[in-house]
mmCIF file of N, CA and C in Angstrom:
data_model
loop_
_atom_site.group_PDB
_atom_site.id
_atom_site.type_symbol
_atom_site.label_atom_id
_atom_site.label_comp_id
_atom_site.label_asym_id
_atom_site.label_seq_id
_atom_site.Cartn_x
_atom_site.Cartn_y
_atom_site.Cartn_z
ATOM 1 N N MET L 998 -7.714 -7.959 0.724
ATOM 2 C CA MET L 998 -7.113 -7.425 -0.262
ATOM 3 C C MET L 998 -5.516 -7.232 0.404
ATOM 4 N N LEU L 999 -5.488 -7.319 1.721
ATOM 5 C CA LEU L 999 -4.024 -7.290 2.147
ATOM 6 C C LEU L 999 -3.333 -8.843 3.394
ATOM 7 N N ASN L 1000 -3.622 -9.315 2.185
ATOM 8 C CA ASN L 1000 -3.534 -10.983 2.210
ATOM 9 C C ASN L 1000 -1.951 -10.765 2.252
ATOM 10 N N LEU L 1001 -1.349 -11.454 3.165
ATOM 11 C CA LEU L 1001 0.456 -11.973 3.297
ATOM 12 C C LEU L 1001 0.823 -12.818 1.703
ATOM 13 N N LYS L 1002 -0.326 -13.842 1.410
ATOM 14 C CA LYS L 1002 -0.389 -14.480 0.502
ATOM 15 C C LYS L 1002 -0.420 -14.140 -0.701
ATOM 16 N N LEU L 1003 -0.506 -14.436 -2.346
ATOM 17 C CA LEU L 1003 -0.488 -13.806 -2.761
ATOM 18 C C LEU L 1003 -1.430 -14.991 -3.886
ATOM 19 N N ALA L 1004 -2.654 -14.368 -4.164
ATOM 20 C CA ALA L 1004 -3.436 -14.804 -4.950
ATOM 21 C C ALA L 1004 -3.045 -15.474 -6.150
ATOM 22 N N LEU L 1005 -2.469 -14.270 -7.066
ATOM 23 C CA LEU L 1005 -2.427 -14.865 -8.548
ATOM 24 C C LEU L 1005 -1.374 -15.419 -8.994
ATOM 25 N N ARG L 1006 -1.402 -15.903 -9.929
ATOM 26 C CA ARG L 1006 -0.152 -17.366 -10.128
ATOM 27 C C ARG L 1006 0.356 -16.464 -11.268
ATOM 28 N N ASN L 1007 -0.434 -15.863 -12.432
ATOM 29 C CA ASN L 1007 1.206 -15.099 -13.019
ATOM 30 C C ASN L 1007 1.544 -13.924 -12.805
ATOM 31 N N TYR L 1008 3.219 -14.082 -12.934
ATOM 32 C CA TYR L 1008 4.031 -13.263 -12.320
ATOM 33 C C TYR L 1008 3.574 -11.793 -11.872
ATOM 34 N N ASN L 1009 3.126 -11.361 -13.776
ATOM 35 C CA ASN L 1009 2.823 -9.574 -14.039
ATOM 36 C C ASN L 1009 1.648 -9.578 -12.941
ATOM 37 N N ALA L 1010 0.749 -10.129 -12.674
ATOM 38 C CA ALA L 1010 -0.383 -10.195 -11.675
ATOM 39 C C ALA L 1010 0.046 -10.021 -10.521
ATOM 40 N N GLN L 1011 1.478 -10.438 -9.993
ATOM 41 C CA GLN L 1011 1.446 -10.817 -8.580
ATOM 42 C C GLN L 1011 2.469 -9.640 -8.009
ATOM 43 N N VAL L 1012 2.585 -8.936 -9.305
ATOM 44 C CA VAL L 1012 3.346 -7.686 -9.043
ATOM 45 C C VAL L 1012 2.623 -6.663 -8.885
ATOM 46 N N SER L 1013 1.302 -6.862 -9.858
ATOM 47 C CA SER L 1013 0.613 -5.614 -9.492
ATOM 48 C C SER L 1013 -0.379 -5.815 -8.314
ATOM 49 N N GLU L 1014 -0.514 -6.975 -7.969
ATOM 50 C CA GLU L 1014 -0.672 -7.446 -6.764
ATOM 51 C C GLU L 1014 -0.133 -6.778 -5.652
ATOM 52 N N ALA L 1015 1.167 -7.050 -5.575
ATOM 53 C CA ALA L 1015 1.967 -6.537 -4.573
ATOM 54 C C ALA L 1015 1.774 -5.066 -4.574
ATOM 55 N N LEU L 1016 1.950 -4.611 -5.714
ATOM 56 C CA LEU L 1016 1.771 -3.303 -5.088
ATOM 57 C C LEU L 1016 0.550 -2.366 -4.954
ATOM 58 N N ALA L 1017 -0.062 -3.111 -5.526
ATOM 59 C CA ALA L 1017 -1.952 -2.124 -4.408
ATOM 60 C C ALA L 1017 -2.127 -2.889 -3.266
ATOM 61 N N SER L 1018 -1.353 -3.632 -2.656
ATOM 62 C CA SER L 1018 -1.372 -3.731 -1.349
ATOM 63 C C SER L 1018 -0.845 -2.905 -0.910
ATOM 64 N N VAL L 1019 0.748 -3.012 -1.386
ATOM 65 C CA VAL L 1019 1.311 -1.822 -0.670
ATOM 66 C C VAL L 1019 0.568 -0.359 -1.041
ATOM 67 N N LYS L 1020 -0.008 0.281 -2.037
ATOM 68 C CA LYS L 1020 -0.921 1.303 -2.165
ATOM 69 C C LYS L 1020 -1.890 1.733 -0.729
ATOM 70 N N ALA L 1021 -2.644 0.633 -0.941
ATOM 71 C CA ALA L 1021 -3.474 0.125 0.060
ATOM 72 C C ALA L 1021 -2.687 0.801 1.742
ATOM 73 N N MET L 1022 -1.822 0.025 1.753
ATOM 74 C CA MET L 1022 -1.070 -0.260 2.858
ATOM 75 C C MET L 1022 -1.114 1.724 3.614
ATOM 76 N N ASN L 1023 -0.066 2.184 1.887
ATOM 77 C CA ASN L 1023 0.357 3.563 2.425
ATOM 78 C C ASN L 1023 -0.965 5.041 2.292
ATOM 79 N N LYS L 1024 -1.811 4.404 2.149
ATOM 80 C CA LYS L 1024 -3.035 4.908 2.070
ATOM 81 C C LYS L 1024 -3.702 5.213 3.879
ATOM 82 N N VAL L 1025 -3.792 3.727 4.449
ATOM 83 C CA VAL L 1025 -4.141 3.619 5.447
ATOM 84 C C VAL L 1025 -3.270 4.208 6.694
ATOM 85 N N LEU L 1026 -1.754 4.003 6.272
ATOM 86 C CA LEU L 1026 -1.088 4.796 7.418
ATOM 87 C C LEU L 1026 -0.906 5.913 7.364
ATOM 88 N N GLY L 1027 -1.168 6.887 5.835
ATOM 89 C CA GLY L 1027 -1.227 7.979 5.806
ATOM 90 C C GLY L 1027 -2.198 8.877 6.350
ATOM 91 N N PHE L 1028 -3.402 8.000 6.849
ATOM 92 C CA PHE L 1028 -4.216 8.558 7.434
ATOM 93 C C PHE L 1028 -4.345 8.927 8.967
ATOM 94 N N GLY L 1029 -3.033 8.057 9.262
ATOM 95 C CA GLY L 1029 -2.463 8.316 10.892
ATOM 96 C C GLY L 1029 -1.510 9.370 11.165
ATOM 97 N N MET L 1030 -1.124 9.894 9.916
ATOM 98 C CA MET L 1030 -0.078 10.618 10.501
ATOM 99 C C MET L 1030 -0.235 11.860 10.310
ATOM 100 N N PRO L 1031 0.616 13.303 11.484
ATOM 101 C CA PRO L 1031 -0.163 14.665 11.643
ATOM 102 C C PRO L 1031 0.459 14.991 10.428
ATOM 103 N N VAL L 1032 -0.736 16.464 10.406
ATOM 104 C CA VAL L 1032 -0.272 17.443 9.357
ATOM 105 C C VAL L 1032 0.930 18.138 9.940
ATOM 106 N N ARG L 1033 2.364 18.322 8.995
ATOM 107 C CA ARG L 1033 2.890 19.605 9.718
ATOM 108 C C ARG L 1033 3.125 20.823 8.788
ATOM 109 N N GLN L 1034 2.785 21.710 9.358
ATOM 110 C CA GLN L 1034 3.029 23.105 8.551
ATOM 111 C C GLN L 1034 4.407 23.354 8.852
ATOM 112 N N GLN L 1035 4.983 23.835 7.886
ATOM 113 C CA GLN L 1035 6.486 24.924 7.845
ATOM 114 C C GLN L 1035 5.908 25.776 9.031
ATOM 115 N N THR L 1036 7.211 25.991 9.637
ATOM 116 C CA THR L 1036 7.474 27.002 10.459
ATOM 117 C C THR L 1036 8.631 28.066 10.026
ATOM 118 N N ASN L 1037 8.297 29.780 10.039
ATOM 119 C CA ASN L 1037 9.789 30.162 9.626
ATOM 120 C C ASN L 1037 10.960 30.402 10.808
#
């Protein structure tokens, strides 16, 4: 899924594919981020 080349030929499908890839990367990167708690 995280391929640098877009597999689909239709422009709208390519946009959707790119957004899905970015969403997946954000989810993966989010797991490594520490949870911060607000301190007063």
